[in-house]
Coordinates of C-alpha atoms in Angstrom, one line a residue:
Chain A
M3 CA -6.4 -136.6 33.6
A4 CA -3.2 -135.5 35.4
R5 CA -3.4 -133.6 38.6
A6 CA -3.1 -129.9 38.3
I7 CA 0.3 -128.5 39.2
D8 CA 1.1 -125.3 41.0
I9 CA 2.3 -123.3 38.0
P10 CA 3.8 -120.2 39.7
D11 CA 5.8 -122.5 42.0
V12 CA 7.1 -124.8 39.3
V13 CA 7.9 -121.8 37.1
A14 CA 9.9 -120.2 39.9
R15 CA 11.8 -123.5 40.5
A16 CA 12.5 -123.8 36.7
R17 CA 13.8 -120.3 36.6
S18 CA 16.1 -121.0 39.5
G19 CA 17.6 -123.8 37.4
E20 CA 15.9 -126.9 38.7
P21 CA 15.9 -129.4 35.8
A22 CA 13.0 -131.5 37.2
A23 CA 10.8 -128.4 37.2
V24 CA 11.8 -127.6 33.6
A25 CA 11.0 -131.2 32.7
R26 CA 7.6 -130.9 34.3
L27 CA 6.7 -127.8 32.4
I28 CA 7.8 -129.4 29.1
S29 CA 5.6 -132.4 29.9
L30 CA 2.6 -130.0 30.2
V31 CA 3.4 -128.9 26.6
E32 CA 3.8 -132.4 25.4
D33 CA 0.6 -133.6 27.0
D34 CA -1.4 -130.6 25.6
S35 CA -2.4 -129.9 29.2
P36 CA -5.4 -127.7 30.0
Q37 CA -3.0 -125.7 32.2
L38 CA -1.0 -124.5 29.1
P39 CA -2.7 -121.1 28.9
E40 CA -1.9 -120.5 32.6
L41 CA 1.8 -121.5 32.0
S42 CA 2.0 -119.4 28.9
K43 CA 0.8 -116.4 30.8
A44 CA 3.2 -117.1 33.7
I45 CA 6.3 -117.1 31.5
A46 CA 5.4 -114.5 28.9
G47 CA 7.5 -111.8 30.6
F48 CA 10.6 -114.0 31.0
T49 CA 11.2 -114.9 27.3
G50 CA 13.2 -113.5 24.4
N51 CA 16.7 -114.1 25.7
A52 CA 17.6 -117.5 24.4
H53 CA 19.1 -118.0 20.9
V54 CA 17.1 -120.8 19.3
V55 CA 19.2 -122.8 16.9
G56 CA 17.6 -125.4 14.6
L57 CA 19.8 -128.4 13.6
T58 CA 18.7 -130.3 10.6
G59 CA 20.1 -132.8 8.1
A60 CA 19.5 -136.2 6.5
P61 CA 20.0 -139.4 8.5
G62 CA 23.6 -140.4 8.5
V63 CA 25.3 -137.0 8.5
G64 CA 26.2 -137.3 12.2
K65 CA 23.5 -135.1 13.6
S66 CA 23.6 -136.4 17.2
T67 CA 27.4 -136.4 17.4
S68 CA 27.5 -132.9 16.0
T69 CA 24.9 -131.7 18.5
S70 CA 26.8 -133.3 21.3
A71 CA 30.1 -131.7 20.2
L72 CA 28.4 -128.3 19.9
V73 CA 26.9 -128.7 23.4
A74 CA 30.4 -129.3 24.8
E75 CA 31.8 -126.3 23.0
L76 CA 29.0 -124.0 24.2
R77 CA 29.5 -125.3 27.8
R78 CA 33.2 -124.4 27.5
R79 CA 32.0 -120.9 26.6
G80 CA 30.0 -120.8 29.9
Q81 CA 26.6 -120.9 28.2
R82 CA 23.5 -122.7 29.6
V83 CA 22.3 -125.1 26.9
A84 CA 19.1 -127.0 26.1
V85 CA 18.7 -129.6 23.5
L86 CA 15.1 -130.2 22.4
A87 CA 14.6 -133.2 20.1
I88 CA 11.2 -133.3 18.5
D89 CA 9.7 -136.4 16.9
P90 CA 6.9 -135.4 14.6
S91 CA 7.3 -138.3 12.2
S92 CA 4.8 -141.1 12.6
P93 CA 1.7 -141.4 14.7
F94 CA 2.7 -145.0 15.2
S95 CA 6.4 -144.7 16.0
G96 CA 7.9 -144.3 19.4
G97 CA 11.1 -144.7 21.3
A98 CA 13.1 -143.6 18.2
L99 CA 15.0 -141.1 20.4
L100 CA 16.6 -143.6 22.6
G101 CA 19.8 -143.7 20.5
D102 CA 20.1 -139.9 20.7
R103 CA 19.7 -140.0 24.4
I104 CA 22.5 -142.5 24.7
R105 CA 24.8 -140.6 22.5
M106 CA 24.2 -137.4 24.5
S107 CA 24.8 -139.1 27.8
E108 CA 28.2 -137.5 28.3
H109 CA 26.3 -134.3 29.3
D110 CA 24.0 -136.1 31.7
T111 CA 25.6 -135.0 34.9
D112 CA 25.9 -131.3 33.8
P113 CA 23.2 -129.2 35.5
D114 CA 23.6 -126.5 32.9
V115 CA 22.7 -128.8 30.0
F116 CA 19.0 -129.7 29.7
I117 CA 18.3 -132.5 27.2
R118 CA 14.7 -133.4 26.3
S119 CA 12.9 -135.5 23.7
M120 CA 9.4 -134.4 23.0
A121 CA 6.7 -136.1 20.8
S122 CA 4.6 -133.7 18.9
R123 CA 2.4 -136.2 17.3
G124 CA -0.4 -136.2 19.9
H125 CA -0.3 -132.4 20.0
L126 CA -3.0 -130.5 18.2
G127 CA -1.2 -128.1 15.9
G128 CA 1.7 -130.6 15.6
L129 CA 5.3 -129.4 15.5
A130 CA 4.3 -125.8 14.8
G131 CA 2.0 -125.8 17.8
A132 CA 4.1 -127.7 20.3
A133 CA 7.7 -126.6 19.7
P134 CA 7.3 -122.8 20.3
Q135 CA 5.7 -123.5 23.7
A136 CA 8.5 -125.8 24.7
L137 CA 11.0 -123.2 23.5
R138 CA 9.4 -120.5 25.6
V139 CA 9.7 -122.8 28.7
L140 CA 13.4 -123.4 28.1
D141 CA 13.9 -119.7 27.3
A142 CA 12.1 -118.6 30.5
A143 CA 14.2 -121.1 32.4
G144 CA 17.3 -119.1 31.5
C145 CA 18.9 -121.2 28.7
D146 CA 21.3 -119.1 26.6
V147 CA 21.2 -121.4 23.6
I148 CA 18.5 -123.9 22.7
L149 CA 19.4 -126.5 20.1
V150 CA 16.3 -127.9 18.3
E151 CA 16.7 -131.2 16.5
T152 CA 13.9 -133.0 14.7
V153 CA 13.9 -136.7 14.3
G154 CA 12.4 -137.8 11.1
V155 CA 12.5 -136.8 7.5
G156 CA 10.7 -134.6 4.9
Q157 CA 8.7 -131.7 5.9
S158 CA 9.7 -131.7 9.6
E159 CA 13.3 -131.0 8.5
V160 CA 12.0 -127.8 6.9
E161 CA 9.5 -127.0 9.7
V162 CA 12.3 -126.8 12.3
A163 CA 13.6 -123.7 10.5
S164 CA 10.3 -122.0 11.2
V165 CA 10.8 -122.2 14.9
A166 CA 14.5 -121.3 15.0
D167 CA 16.4 -118.0 15.0
T168 CA 19.3 -119.6 13.3
T169 CA 19.1 -122.8 11.2
V170 CA 22.2 -125.1 10.9
V171 CA 22.1 -127.5 8.0
L172 CA 24.3 -130.6 8.4
L173 CA 25.6 -132.4 5.4
A174 CA 28.2 -135.1 4.7
P175 CA 30.4 -135.5 1.7
G176 CA 29.0 -137.4 -1.2
M177 CA 26.7 -136.5 -4.2
G178 CA 23.8 -138.4 -2.8
D179 CA 23.6 -136.2 0.2
G180 CA 23.8 -133.1 -1.9
I181 CA 20.8 -134.2 -4.1
Q182 CA 18.9 -135.3 -1.0
A183 CA 19.4 -131.9 0.6
A184 CA 18.3 -130.1 -2.4
K185 CA 15.2 -132.2 -2.7
A186 CA 14.2 -131.7 0.9
G187 CA 14.6 -128.0 0.4
I188 CA 17.0 -127.7 3.3
L189 CA 19.5 -125.8 1.3
E190 CA 17.0 -123.0 1.1
I191 CA 16.7 -122.6 4.8
G192 CA 20.3 -122.8 6.2
D193 CA 21.9 -119.9 7.9
V194 CA 25.0 -121.9 8.6
F195 CA 26.1 -125.0 6.7
V196 CA 28.2 -127.7 8.3
I197 CA 29.8 -130.5 6.2
N198 CA 30.5 -133.1 8.8
K199 CA 32.7 -136.2 8.2
A200 CA 35.1 -133.8 6.4
D201 CA 37.9 -136.3 6.7
R202 CA 36.1 -138.4 4.0
D203 CA 36.7 -138.0 0.3
G204 CA 34.6 -135.4 -1.4
A205 CA 34.3 -132.8 1.4
N206 CA 35.7 -130.0 -0.7
T207 CA 33.5 -130.9 -3.6
T208 CA 30.5 -130.9 -1.4
R209 CA 31.5 -127.5 0.0
R210 CA 31.9 -126.1 -3.5
D211 CA 28.5 -127.5 -4.4
V212 CA 26.9 -126.0 -1.4
R213 CA 28.5 -122.6 -2.0
N214 CA 27.3 -122.7 -5.6
M215 CA 23.7 -123.4 -4.4
I216 CA 23.9 -120.7 -1.8
G217 CA 25.0 -118.3 -4.6
M218 CA 21.8 -119.2 -6.5
R219 CA 19.5 -118.5 -3.5
T220 CA 17.2 -115.5 -3.6
A221 CA 19.1 -113.2 -1.4
D222 CA 16.5 -111.5 0.8
H223 CA 19.0 -110.4 3.4
D224 CA 22.7 -109.5 3.6
W225 CA 24.0 -112.7 5.3
T226 CA 26.0 -115.2 3.3
P227 CA 25.8 -118.5 5.1
P228 CA 29.2 -119.8 6.0
V229 CA 30.1 -123.4 5.1
V230 CA 32.1 -125.0 7.9
L231 CA 34.0 -128.4 7.7
T232 CA 33.8 -130.6 10.8
V233 CA 34.8 -134.0 12.1
A234 CA 32.3 -134.0 15.0
T235 CA 33.6 -137.3 16.4
K236 CA 37.0 -135.6 17.1
G237 CA 35.5 -132.2 17.8
E238 CA 37.3 -130.7 14.8
G239 CA 35.6 -127.6 13.5
T240 CA 33.1 -127.4 16.2
A241 CA 34.4 -124.1 17.6
E242 CA 34.0 -122.6 14.1
V243 CA 30.4 -123.8 14.1
A244 CA 29.8 -122.1 17.4
D245 CA 31.4 -118.9 16.2
A246 CA 29.3 -119.0 13.0
I247 CA 26.1 -119.4 15.0
A248 CA 27.0 -116.6 17.4
E249 CA 27.9 -114.3 14.4
H250 CA 24.5 -115.1 12.8
G251 CA 22.9 -114.2 16.1
D252 CA 24.7 -110.9 16.2
H253 CA 23.7 -110.3 12.5
L254 CA 20.0 -111.0 13.4
R255 CA 20.1 -108.5 16.3
T256 CA 21.9 -105.7 14.6
S257 CA 19.9 -106.0 11.3
G258 CA 16.6 -106.1 13.2
E259 CA 15.8 -109.4 11.5
L260 CA 15.7 -111.2 14.9
T261 CA 12.5 -109.3 15.9
Q262 CA 11.1 -109.8 12.4
R263 CA 11.7 -113.6 12.5
R264 CA 10.3 -113.8 16.1
V265 CA 7.2 -111.8 15.3
A266 CA 6.6 -114.0 12.3
R267 CA 7.1 -117.1 14.5
A268 CA 4.7 -115.7 17.1
G269 CA 2.1 -115.1 14.4
R270 CA 2.3 -118.7 13.2
E271 CA 2.1 -119.9 16.8
I272 CA -0.9 -117.8 17.5
E273 CA -2.6 -119.2 14.4
A274 CA -1.7 -122.8 15.2
L275 CA -3.1 -122.3 18.8
A276 CA -6.3 -120.7 17.4
L277 CA -6.8 -123.5 14.9
A278 CA -6.2 -126.1 17.6
S279 CA -8.8 -124.4 19.7
V280 CA -11.3 -124.5 16.9
Q281 CA -10.5 -128.2 16.3
R282 CA -11.0 -128.9 20.0
R283 CA -14.5 -127.4 19.7
F284 CA -15.2 -129.7 16.7
D285 CA -14.2 -132.7 18.8
Q286 CA -16.5 -131.6 21.6
V287 CA -19.4 -131.5 19.2
G288 CA -18.4 -134.9 17.8
T289 CA -21.9 -136.1 17.1
G290 CA -22.4 -133.0 14.9
V291 CA -19.5 -133.9 12.7
Q292 CA -20.7 -137.5 12.6
E293 CA -24.2 -136.5 11.4
L294 CA -22.8 -134.2 8.7
A295 CA -20.3 -136.9 7.6
A296 CA -23.1 -139.4 7.2
K297 CA -25.0 -137.0 5.0
V298 CA -21.9 -136.4 2.9
E299 CA -21.3 -140.1 2.6
A300 CA -24.8 -140.6 1.4
G301 CA -24.4 -137.9 -1.2
T302 CA -27.2 -135.7 0.2
L303 CA -24.8 -132.9 1.4
D304 CA -21.5 -131.8 0.0
P305 CA -18.4 -131.4 2.1
F306 CA -18.1 -127.6 1.8
A307 CA -21.7 -127.1 2.8
A308 CA -21.1 -129.5 5.7
A309 CA -18.0 -127.5 6.8
A310 CA -20.0 -124.3 6.7
R311 CA -22.6 -125.8 8.9
L312 CA -20.0 -127.1 11.3
L313 CA -18.6 -123.6 11.8
N314 CA -22.0 -122.1 12.0
P315 CA -24.5 -124.6 13.4
S316 CA -27.2 -122.0 13.9
G317 CA -27.5 -121.8 10.1
S318 CA -27.3 -118.0 9.8
D319 CA -25.0 -116.5 7.2
S320 CA -21.3 -116.9 8.0
Chain B
M30 CA -7.0 -115.1 -10.5
A31 CA -8.1 -117.7 -13.0
R32 CA -11.3 -117.2 -15.1
A33 CA -14.4 -118.8 -13.6
I34 CA -15.4 -122.0 -15.5
D35 CA -18.9 -123.2 -16.2
I36 CA -19.1 -125.9 -13.6
P37 CA -22.2 -127.8 -14.7
D38 CA -20.9 -127.9 -18.3
V39 CA -17.5 -129.2 -17.3
V40 CA -18.9 -131.7 -14.8
A41 CA -21.2 -133.1 -17.5
R42 CA -18.3 -133.5 -19.9
A43 CA -16.2 -135.1 -17.2
R44 CA -19.0 -137.5 -16.5
S45 CA -19.2 -138.4 -20.2
G46 CA -15.6 -139.5 -20.0
E47 CA -13.7 -136.4 -21.4
P48 CA -10.2 -136.5 -19.9
A49 CA -9.6 -132.8 -20.4
A50 CA -12.7 -132.0 -18.4
V51 CA -11.6 -134.2 -15.5
A52 CA -8.2 -132.6 -15.6
R53 CA -9.7 -129.2 -15.4
L54 CA -11.8 -130.1 -12.4
I55 CA -8.7 -131.6 -10.6
S56 CA -6.9 -128.3 -11.3
L57 CA -9.6 -126.4 -9.5
V58 CA -8.9 -128.6 -6.4
E59 CA -5.1 -128.2 -6.8
D60 CA -5.4 -124.5 -7.0
D61 CA -7.8 -124.3 -4.1
S62 CA -10.2 -122.5 -6.4
P63 CA -13.0 -120.3 -5.0
Q64 CA -15.3 -122.4 -7.2
L65 CA -14.7 -125.5 -5.1
P66 CA -17.9 -125.2 -3.1
E67 CA -19.9 -125.0 -6.3
L68 CA -18.0 -128.0 -7.8
S69 CA -18.5 -130.0 -4.5
K70 CA -22.2 -129.4 -4.6
A71 CA -22.5 -130.2 -8.3
I72 CA -20.9 -133.7 -7.9
A73 CA -22.2 -134.7 -4.5
G74 CA -24.9 -136.9 -5.9
F75 CA -22.6 -138.8 -8.3
T76 CA -20.1 -140.1 -5.8
G77 CA -19.6 -143.3 -3.8
N78 CA -19.1 -145.8 -6.6
A79 CA -15.3 -145.8 -7.0
H80 CA -13.1 -148.2 -5.0
V81 CA -10.3 -145.9 -3.6
V82 CA -7.1 -147.9 -3.3
G83 CA -4.1 -146.3 -1.5
L84 CA -0.6 -147.5 -2.6
T85 CA 2.2 -146.9 -0.2
G86 CA 5.8 -148.0 0.3
A87 CA 9.3 -146.8 0.9
P88 CA 11.3 -145.5 -2.1
G89 CA 12.9 -148.4 -4.0
V90 CA 10.2 -151.0 -3.6
G91 CA 9.0 -150.5 -7.2
K92 CA 5.9 -148.5 -6.5
S93 CA 5.5 -146.9 -9.9
T94 CA 6.2 -150.2 -11.7
S95 CA 3.7 -152.0 -9.5
T96 CA 1.1 -149.3 -10.0
S97 CA 1.6 -149.5 -13.8
A98 CA 1.2 -153.3 -13.8
L99 CA -1.9 -153.0 -11.6
V100 CA -3.4 -150.5 -14.0
A101 CA -2.8 -152.9 -16.9
E102 CA -4.4 -155.8 -15.0
L103 CA -7.5 -153.7 -14.0
R104 CA -7.9 -152.6 -17.7
R105 CA -7.8 -156.2 -18.7
R106 CA -10.8 -156.6 -16.4
G107 CA -12.6 -153.8 -18.1
Q108 CA -12.4 -151.3 -15.3
R109 CA -12.0 -147.5 -15.7
V110 CA -9.0 -146.6 -13.7
A111 CA -7.5 -143.4 -12.3
V112 CA -4.1 -142.9 -10.8
L113 CA -3.7 -139.9 -8.5
A114 CA -0.2 -139.2 -7.4
I115 CA 0.0 -136.7 -4.6
D116 CA 3.1 -134.8 -3.6
P117 CA 2.9 -133.4 -0.2
S118 CA 6.6 -133.6 0.7
S119 CA 8.4 -130.4 0.6
P120 CA 7.2 -126.8 0.1
F121 CA 10.3 -126.3 -2.0
S122 CA 10.3 -129.4 -4.2
G123 CA 8.7 -129.6 -7.5
G124 CA 8.7 -131.8 -10.6
A125 CA 9.4 -134.9 -8.5
L126 CA 6.7 -136.7 -10.4
L127 CA 8.2 -136.5 -13.8
G128 CA 9.7 -140.0 -13.4
D129 CA 6.4 -141.5 -12.5
R130 CA 4.8 -139.9 -15.4
I131 CA 7.3 -141.4 -17.8
R132 CA 7.0 -144.9 -16.3
M133 CA 3.2 -144.7 -16.7
S134 CA 3.4 -143.6 -20.3
E135 CA 2.3 -147.0 -21.6
H136 CA -1.2 -146.0 -20.5
D137 CA -1.1 -142.6 -22.1
T138 CA -3.2 -143.4 -25.1
D139 CA -5.9 -145.3 -23.2
P140 CA -9.0 -143.1 -22.7
D141 CA -10.1 -145.2 -19.8
V142 CA -7.0 -144.6 -17.7
F143 CA -6.7 -141.2 -16.2
I144 CA -3.3 -140.3 -14.6
R145 CA -2.7 -137.2 -12.7
S146 CA -0.1 -135.8 -10.3
M147 CA -1.3 -133.2 -7.9
A148 CA 0.6 -131.0 -5.5
S149 CA -1.1 -130.6 -2.1
R150 CA 1.5 -128.3 -0.7
G151 CA -0.2 -125.0 -1.6
H152 CA -3.5 -126.4 -0.5
L153 CA -4.9 -125.2 2.8
G154 CA -5.6 -128.4 4.7
G155 CA -2.8 -130.2 3.0
L156 CA -3.2 -133.8 1.8
A157 CA -6.2 -134.4 4.1
G158 CA -7.9 -131.4 2.5
A159 CA -7.0 -131.8 -1.1
A160 CA -7.1 -135.5 -1.7
P161 CA -10.7 -136.2 -0.8
Q162 CA -12.0 -133.5 -3.2
A163 CA -9.8 -134.8 -6.1
L164 CA -11.1 -138.3 -5.3
R165 CA -14.7 -137.1 -5.5
V166 CA -14.1 -135.6 -8.9
L167 CA -12.6 -138.9 -10.2
D168 CA -15.4 -140.9 -8.6
A169 CA -18.1 -138.7 -10.1
A170 CA -16.3 -139.0 -13.5
G171 CA -17.1 -142.7 -13.4
C172 CA -13.8 -144.3 -12.4
D173 CA -14.3 -147.8 -11.0
V174 CA -10.9 -147.9 -9.2
I175 CA -8.8 -144.9 -8.1
L176 CA -5.2 -145.7 -7.2
V177 CA -3.8 -143.1 -4.9
E178 CA 0.0 -142.9 -4.6
T179 CA 1.9 -140.4 -2.4
V180 CA 5.3 -139.3 -3.4
G181 CA 7.4 -138.6 -0.4
V182 CA 8.1 -140.2 2.9
G183 CA 7.1 -140.1 6.5
Q184 CA 3.7 -139.0 7.6
S185 CA 2.3 -138.8 4.1
E186 CA 2.7 -142.5 3.7
V187 CA 0.4 -143.0 6.6
E188 CA -2.0 -140.2 5.7
V189 CA -2.7 -141.9 2.3
A190 CA -4.5 -144.7 4.2
S191 CA -6.8 -142.2 5.7
V192 CA -8.3 -141.3 2.3
A193 CA -8.4 -144.9 0.9
D194 CA -11.0 -147.7 1.2
T195 CA -8.2 -150.3 0.8
T196 CA -4.6 -149.6 1.5
V197 CA -1.9 -151.7 -0.3
V198 CA 1.5 -151.6 1.4
L199 CA 4.4 -152.4 -0.9
L200 CA 7.6 -153.9 0.4
A201 CA 10.7 -155.4 -1.1
P202 CA 12.9 -158.3 0.3
G203 CA 15.5 -157.3 2.8
M204 CA 15.7 -156.5 6.5
G205 CA 16.2 -152.8 5.9
D206 CA 12.9 -152.4 4.3
G207 CA 11.2 -154.3 7.1
I208 CA 12.6 -152.1 9.7
Q209 CA 11.8 -149.0 7.7
A210 CA 8.3 -150.1 7.2
A211 CA 7.8 -150.8 10.9
K212 CA 9.2 -147.4 11.8
A213 CA 6.9 -145.5 9.4
G214 CA 4.0 -147.4 10.8
I215 CA 2.9 -148.6 7.4
L216 CA 2.5 -152.2 8.6
E217 CA -0.3 -151.0 10.9
I218 CA -2.3 -149.6 8.0
G219 CA -2.1 -152.3 5.3
D220 CA -5.2 -154.2 4.1
V221 CA -3.1 -155.9 1.4
F222 CA 0.6 -156.5 1.5
V223 CA 2.7 -156.9 -1.6
I224 CA 6.3 -158.0 -1.6
N225 CA 7.6 -156.9 -4.9
K226 CA 11.0 -157.9 -6.4
A227 CA 10.1 -161.4 -5.1
D228 CA 12.7 -162.9 -7.5
R229 CA 15.4 -161.5 -5.1
D230 CA 16.8 -163.3 -2.1
G231 CA 14.9 -163.0 1.1
A232 CA 11.4 -162.7 -0.3
N233 CA 10.1 -165.6 1.8
T234 CA 11.8 -164.3 4.9
T235 CA 10.2 -160.9 4.4
R236 CA 6.8 -162.6 3.9
R237 CA 7.2 -164.5 7.1
D238 CA 8.2 -161.3 8.9
V239 CA 5.2 -159.4 7.6
R240 CA 2.9 -162.2 8.5
N241 CA 4.3 -162.3 12.0
M242 CA 3.8 -158.5 12.4
I243 CA 0.3 -158.8 11.0
G244 CA -0.4 -161.4 13.6
M245 CA 0.6 -158.9 16.3
R246 CA -1.7 -156.2 15.1
T247 CA -4.7 -155.2 17.2
A248 CA -7.4 -157.0 15.2
D249 CA -10.4 -154.7 15.1
H250 CA -12.0 -156.4 12.2
D251 CA -12.2 -159.8 10.7
W252 CA -9.9 -159.3 7.7
T253 CA -6.5 -160.9 7.6
P254 CA -4.4 -159.0 5.2
P255 CA -3.0 -161.3 2.4
V256 CA 0.7 -161.1 1.6
V257 CA 1.2 -161.4 -2.2
L258 CA 4.6 -161.9 -3.8
T259 CA 5.1 -160.0 -7.1
V260 CA 7.7 -159.3 -9.8
A261 CA 6.0 -156.1 -11.1
T262 CA 8.5 -155.7 -14.0
K263 CA 7.3 -159.0 -15.4
G264 CA 3.7 -158.6 -14.3
E265 CA 4.0 -161.7 -12.1
G266 CA 1.6 -161.8 -9.2
T267 CA -0.3 -158.7 -10.3
A268 CA -3.5 -160.6 -11.0
E269 CA -3.4 -161.9 -7.4
V270 CA -2.9 -158.3 -6.1
A271 CA -6.0 -157.2 -8.1
D272 CA -7.9 -160.2 -6.7
A273 CA -6.9 -159.3 -3.1
I274 CA -8.0 -155.7 -3.6
A275 CA -11.3 -156.7 -5.0
E276 CA -11.8 -159.2 -2.2
H277 CA -11.1 -156.5 0.4
G278 CA -13.6 -154.3 -1.3
D279 CA -16.2 -157.1 -1.1
H280 CA -15.3 -157.5 2.6
L281 CA -15.8 -153.8 3.3
R282 CA -19.2 -153.8 1.6
T283 CA -20.6 -156.9 3.2
S284 CA -19.3 -156.1 6.7
G285 CA -20.6 -152.5 6.6
E286 CA -17.1 -151.3 7.2
L287 CA -17.0 -149.4 3.9
T288 CA -19.7 -147.0 5.0
Q289 CA -18.0 -146.6 8.4
R290 CA -14.6 -145.8 6.8
R291 CA -16.2 -143.4 4.4
V292 CA -18.2 -141.6 7.0
A293 CA -15.0 -141.3 9.1
R294 CA -13.2 -140.0 6.0
A295 CA -16.0 -137.5 5.3
G296 CA -15.8 -136.3 8.9
R297 CA -12.1 -135.6 8.6
E298 CA -12.6 -133.9 5.3
I299 CA -15.3 -131.7 6.7
E300 CA -13.1 -130.7 9.7
A301 CA -10.2 -130.0 7.3
L302 CA -12.3 -127.8 5.2
A303 CA -13.7 -126.0 8.2
L304 CA -10.3 -125.4 9.6
A305 CA -9.0 -124.2 6.2
S306 CA -11.9 -121.7 6.1
V307 CA -11.0 -120.4 9.6
Q308 CA -7.4 -120.1 8.5
R309 CA -8.4 -118.2 5.5
R310 CA -10.2 -115.7 7.7
F311 CA -7.0 -115.3 9.8
D312 CA -5.1 -114.5 6.6
Q313 CA -7.7 -111.9 5.6
V314 CA -7.3 -110.2 9.0
G315 CA -3.5 -110.4 8.6
T316 CA -2.7 -107.2 10.3
G317 CA -4.6 -108.4 13.4
V318 CA -2.3 -111.5 13.6
Q319 CA 0.7 -109.2 13.1
E320 CA -0.3 -106.9 15.9
L321 CA -0.9 -109.8 18.3
A322 CA 2.4 -111.4 17.3
A323 CA 4.3 -108.2 18.0
K324 CA 2.9 -108.1 21.5
V325 CA 3.8 -111.7 22.1
E326 CA 7.3 -111.1 20.8
A327 CA 7.6 -108.2 23.2
G328 CA 6.4 -110.3 26.1
T329 CA 3.3 -108.2 26.9
L330 CA 0.8 -110.8 25.7
D331 CA 1.0 -114.6 25.9
P332 CA 0.3 -116.7 22.8
F333 CA -2.8 -118.4 24.2
A334 CA -4.4 -115.1 25.1
A335 CA -3.4 -113.9 21.6
A336 CA -5.1 -116.9 20.0
A337 CA -8.2 -116.3 22.0
R338 CA -8.3 -112.7 20.8
L339 CA -7.8 -113.8 17.2
L340 CA -10.8 -116.1 17.4
N341 CA -12.9 -113.5 19.2
P342 CA -11.7 -110.0 18.3
S343 CA -14.7 -108.3 20.0
G344 CA -13.3 -109.5 23.3
S345 CA -16.5 -111.1 24.6
D346 CA -16.2 -114.5 26.3
S347 CA -15.7 -117.3 23.8

């Protein structure tokens, strides 16, 4: 077990802009540290200022390059930026983020850019449990914009939207991408769409397809997602992406939707933490689970009855 | 809400081999029916006979064709077979299984082959919660072998192993597949490896690569996974796959590992059911979560403290 750290001291240093202190606090989240409740309490009053922007898209659309270009643009606008890359994919993978780190290296020496990869696989509660806590740390540390990227495919691409204020969906020209996007459901969750590699054939077709699909979405708010064309490698279109993100932020604030989204997010976070705490109790009474499981395997107890006993070992009515 | 069904009657009919009755019970699982505890109790004594075989592999390796060929081979051996295709991928997807259903249509008229697609996305507890219950139904219905396929990528590919007695990993020749397999961690979980499309260039290279990787695995049991070459479209190698699966089943039984795996699986199932039950209680006290979330959003309460209150509304020490 890691040595306990002096939370108030490290939080104060993180808030004064010390990257090493921020990194240390994120590590506590990543490691599911027993000090998390203390940390959570210490930063609760300092959060709510950062604009959390989720970046999602299939492999090959130029996610890292786009992120890097966006960071550069936001820095030109004088904003403190954090990039949080979350890897929820496989319990067996590891090191997949090295490539991203290398591509982001142009920002390495900038003290107002904080870049961090975080594994959520060991974390009870997964992405939904780990990401909000890391975001609160970066928020309390004074970041103006936090870009959240997931590495991996499938559900995680959709989950990232659940922790963001604004979700940017990256696409690239070509019908395959369009279909893949629709399949993964990411067209449903975008607040801003970016068609990167727009110097390739088919960019306008893809834009038209995306606009058509946006038109078919169940409109539950009065925001029509803009579709921006970019060539991230040359920085073309990146200012428009930054503008669109800022406009969506303004829309969320003035419409009251920001508070709504954040309350919903806090609700999911609370539930995830509560479930993780219940799960931890199960792990502590591991022999209890084992005994019940042996009975289920032998066919003398059914799984639902076993679950009820696990939750209520005394046997009284639940 | 659906009308309650007569569980003992439908279970009796499912056990006598009536496909419609089996389908009805699986639907209860899929719908997270309130009758599940009753169903679970009714079938507890009839389970433990089926050999549960997980089939996993990246898109494009010929998973459906391989499954279909394997079903045909197992039928030639006189076994009752079920295919359970689980779609845990996206909360927004749907209908992705149509293709699989069509490709499996050659078995449509065989009363001893039960084929079913099941969505796990609406199910509290996800794949881990839904699949074991569906497997118990098929087991109780007298299936000798249950083939479990997941549709989708990433974590679900690994999760399928957690519900299976024997996991078959499908690969196809080509370096790309090898890397993808390693990334997804599926090489870690295979009990039997199948290199399909073995009439293509590179099959022997892929076999050598897989054998090398098997050699590097942390050997925690005395089973060396065989690597079988197949051309599923022609049925070539399928008998060897069926043999390898049966041999692995024998190995599990004689080594005592079958019971171990099943007890571990039952433990995870019990925990998933218990957590789902806790989650259901949260949903019932929805306003409570909402109030706590509003305080967290406002910065007057931290998420950990809120989670503690959710679990223990009376405010006494937990």
